[in-house]
Short mmCIF file of C-alpha atoms in Angstrom, two decimals:
data_model
loop_
_atom_site.label_atom_id
_atom_site.label_comp_id
_atom_site.label_asym_id
_atom_site.label_seq_id
_atom_site.Cartn_x
_atom_site.Cartn_y
_atom_site.Cartn_z
CA UNK A 1 66.78 107.45 74.19
CA UNK A 2 63.71 105.40 76.14
CA UNK A 3 64.20 103.84 79.49
CA UNK A 4 63.97 100.19 77.78
CA UNK A 5 67.00 101.07 75.61
CA UNK A 6 68.76 102.54 78.59
CA UNK A 7 68.39 99.51 80.59
CA UNK A 8 69.37 97.38 76.89
CA UNK A 9 73.05 99.48 77.08
CA UNK A 10 73.55 98.37 80.35
CA UNK A 11 72.40 95.38 80.16
CA UNK A 12 75.28 94.01 78.06
CA UNK A 13 77.88 92.01 77.93
CA UNK A 14 81.60 93.77 78.02
CA UNK A 15 82.01 94.87 73.81
CA UNK A 16 84.40 93.24 71.67
CA UNK A 17 86.64 96.36 72.00
CA UNK A 18 86.63 95.70 75.73
CA UNK A 19 87.15 92.34 75.92
CA UNK A 20 90.07 92.80 73.39
CA UNK A 21 91.56 95.83 75.59
CA UNK A 22 91.14 93.14 78.60
CA UNK A 23 93.21 90.35 77.06
CA UNK A 24 96.13 92.85 75.90
CA UNK A 25 96.31 93.45 79.40
CA UNK A 26 96.36 90.38 80.68
CA UNK A 27 98.52 88.99 78.17
CA UNK A 28 101.36 92.56 79.54
CA UNK A 29 100.98 91.50 83.16
CA UNK A 30 101.83 87.37 82.02
CA UNK A 31 104.86 89.19 79.96
CA UNK A 32 105.89 91.50 82.77
CA UNK A 33 105.77 88.39 85.26
CA UNK A 34 107.20 86.35 82.91
CA UNK A 35 110.21 88.21 81.71
CA UNK A 36 110.72 89.76 85.34
CA UNK A 37 111.01 86.07 86.97
CA UNK A 38 113.51 85.03 83.75
CA UNK A 39 115.14 87.92 85.24
CA UNK A 40 115.32 86.74 88.83
CA UNK A 41 115.71 83.21 88.10
CA UNK A 42 118.73 83.52 85.61
CA UNK A 43 120.86 86.49 88.30
CA UNK A 44 122.03 84.52 90.50
CA UNK A 45 123.73 86.76 94.10
CA UNK A 46 121.24 89.49 93.55
CA UNK A 47 120.98 91.72 96.84
CA UNK A 48 117.85 90.59 99.21
CA UNK A 49 115.82 93.75 98.50
CA UNK A 50 116.06 93.26 94.73
CA UNK A 51 114.46 89.71 95.28
CA UNK A 52 111.73 91.15 97.61
CA UNK A 53 111.63 93.95 94.61
CA UNK A 54 111.36 91.10 91.49
CA UNK A 55 108.49 89.28 93.80
CA UNK A 56 106.16 92.31 94.11
CA UNK A 57 106.08 93.19 90.30
CA UNK A 58 105.85 90.02 89.46
CA UNK A 59 102.93 89.14 92.04
CA UNK A 60 102.03 93.13 90.50
CA UNK A 61 102.18 91.80 86.84
CA UNK A 62 99.87 88.44 88.00
CA UNK A 63 97.25 90.53 89.42
CA UNK A 64 96.72 92.73 86.37
CA UNK A 65 96.72 89.48 84.86
CA UNK A 66 94.33 88.11 86.82
CA UNK A 67 92.55 91.09 86.63
CA UNK A 68 91.93 91.14 83.05
CA UNK A 69 91.23 87.28 82.71
CA UNK A 70 88.40 87.75 85.11
CA UNK A 71 87.23 90.55 83.11
CA UNK A 72 87.13 88.98 79.78
CA UNK A 73 85.21 85.79 80.88
CA UNK A 74 82.40 87.71 83.37
CA UNK A 75 79.14 87.20 80.85
CA UNK A 76 76.97 89.83 82.71
CA UNK A 77 77.10 92.98 82.70
CA UNK A 78 80.03 94.68 84.72
CA UNK A 79 78.28 98.27 85.73
CA UNK A 80 81.52 99.66 85.99
CA UNK A 81 82.15 96.82 88.33
CA UNK A 82 85.92 96.21 86.10
CA UNK A 83 87.29 99.85 86.73
CA UNK A 84 86.37 99.92 90.35
CA UNK A 85 88.70 96.70 91.00
CA UNK A 86 91.13 98.06 88.53
CA UNK A 87 91.33 101.61 90.96
CA UNK A 88 91.51 99.00 93.75
CA UNK A 89 94.41 96.76 91.85
CA UNK A 90 96.32 100.49 91.00
CA UNK A 91 95.86 101.39 95.24
CA UNK A 92 97.27 97.71 96.33
CA UNK A 93 100.11 98.44 93.62
CA UNK A 94 100.82 101.84 94.63
CA UNK A 95 101.47 101.32 98.52
CA UNK A 96 103.78 98.46 97.46
CA UNK A 97 105.55 100.51 95.51
CA UNK A 98 105.22 103.22 98.41
CA UNK A 99 106.23 100.56 101.19
CA UNK A 100 109.38 99.22 99.16
CA UNK A 101 110.89 102.61 98.41
CA UNK A 102 110.41 103.93 102.12
CA UNK A 103 111.98 100.72 103.44
CA UNK A 104 114.58 100.71 100.77
CA UNK A 105 115.56 104.49 101.00
CA UNK A 106 115.36 104.17 104.87
CA UNK A 107 118.12 101.58 105.22
CA UNK A 108 120.16 103.71 102.78
CA UNK A 109 119.37 106.42 104.88
CA UNK A 110 118.79 109.20 101.32
CA UNK A 111 115.87 110.02 100.99
CA UNK A 112 115.46 111.31 97.76
CA UNK A 113 112.89 114.46 96.79
CA UNK A 114 112.62 113.20 92.93
CA UNK A 115 111.45 109.97 94.59
CA UNK A 116 108.78 111.84 97.05
CA UNK A 117 107.39 113.52 94.02
CA UNK A 118 106.74 110.40 92.06
CA UNK A 119 105.35 108.08 94.87
CA UNK A 120 103.15 111.29 96.04
CA UNK A 121 101.87 112.06 92.27
CA UNK A 122 101.12 108.25 91.22
CA UNK A 123 98.91 108.15 94.89
CA UNK A 124 97.12 111.12 94.08
CA UNK A 125 96.38 109.22 90.64
CA UNK A 126 95.78 105.85 92.26
CA UNK A 127 93.08 107.61 94.31
CA UNK A 128 91.54 109.81 91.98
CA UNK A 129 91.38 106.52 89.63
CA UNK A 130 89.84 104.26 92.22
CA UNK A 131 87.23 107.65 93.39
CA UNK A 132 85.84 108.01 90.11
CA UNK A 133 85.25 104.06 89.42
CA UNK A 134 83.66 104.23 92.65
CA UNK A 135 81.58 107.47 91.60
CA UNK A 136 80.85 105.99 88.14
CA UNK A 137 79.75 102.90 89.58
CA UNK A 138 77.07 104.35 91.82
CA UNK A 139 76.09 106.61 89.20
CA UNK A 140 74.70 103.24 87.33
CA UNK A 141 73.71 101.81 89.90
CA UNK A 142 71.28 104.31 90.67
CA UNK A 143 70.02 105.16 87.29
CA UNK A 144 69.45 100.89 87.04
CA UNK A 145 67.69 101.35 90.08
CA UNK A 146 65.67 104.63 88.81
CA UNK A 147 65.04 102.38 85.95
CA UNK A 148 63.61 99.70 86.91
CA UNK A 149 61.55 100.57 89.84
CA UNK A 150 64.10 100.74 92.75
CA UNK A 151 65.15 96.86 92.73
CA UNK A 152 68.11 95.32 91.40
CA UNK A 153 71.32 97.29 92.88
CA UNK A 154 74.34 95.09 93.83
#
């Protein structure tokens, strides 16, 4: 593949397949948030920790919906920026889940080993995904800079 062909592929906007995937992601985030919000609104007398958990889940769903909408509306090449943003969203969701789980287990004075294992596994997965996304973006930006003669690093 010639440098011009590689540059053309790097400069291309999202494919239809990726746009549809991000649209599905946005709709899934909205649907999840709406269903949890509906459940929250129709259940009177929920304990405070359940209300906080629902609020966090609604927020996470809305963040994924906003991310999907952002990615679909980009008219420029993302150069794996979408993967980095998704990685940070994953880490943020993991942190929110971890803090909530620790608060709830601390209040109940009962630490479940299975919960600890799940939290650690999810944290490792989020960190690995973020690192892979950052590496992929850096590699694309380096390749673009090589092909354009050193300029164009974002």
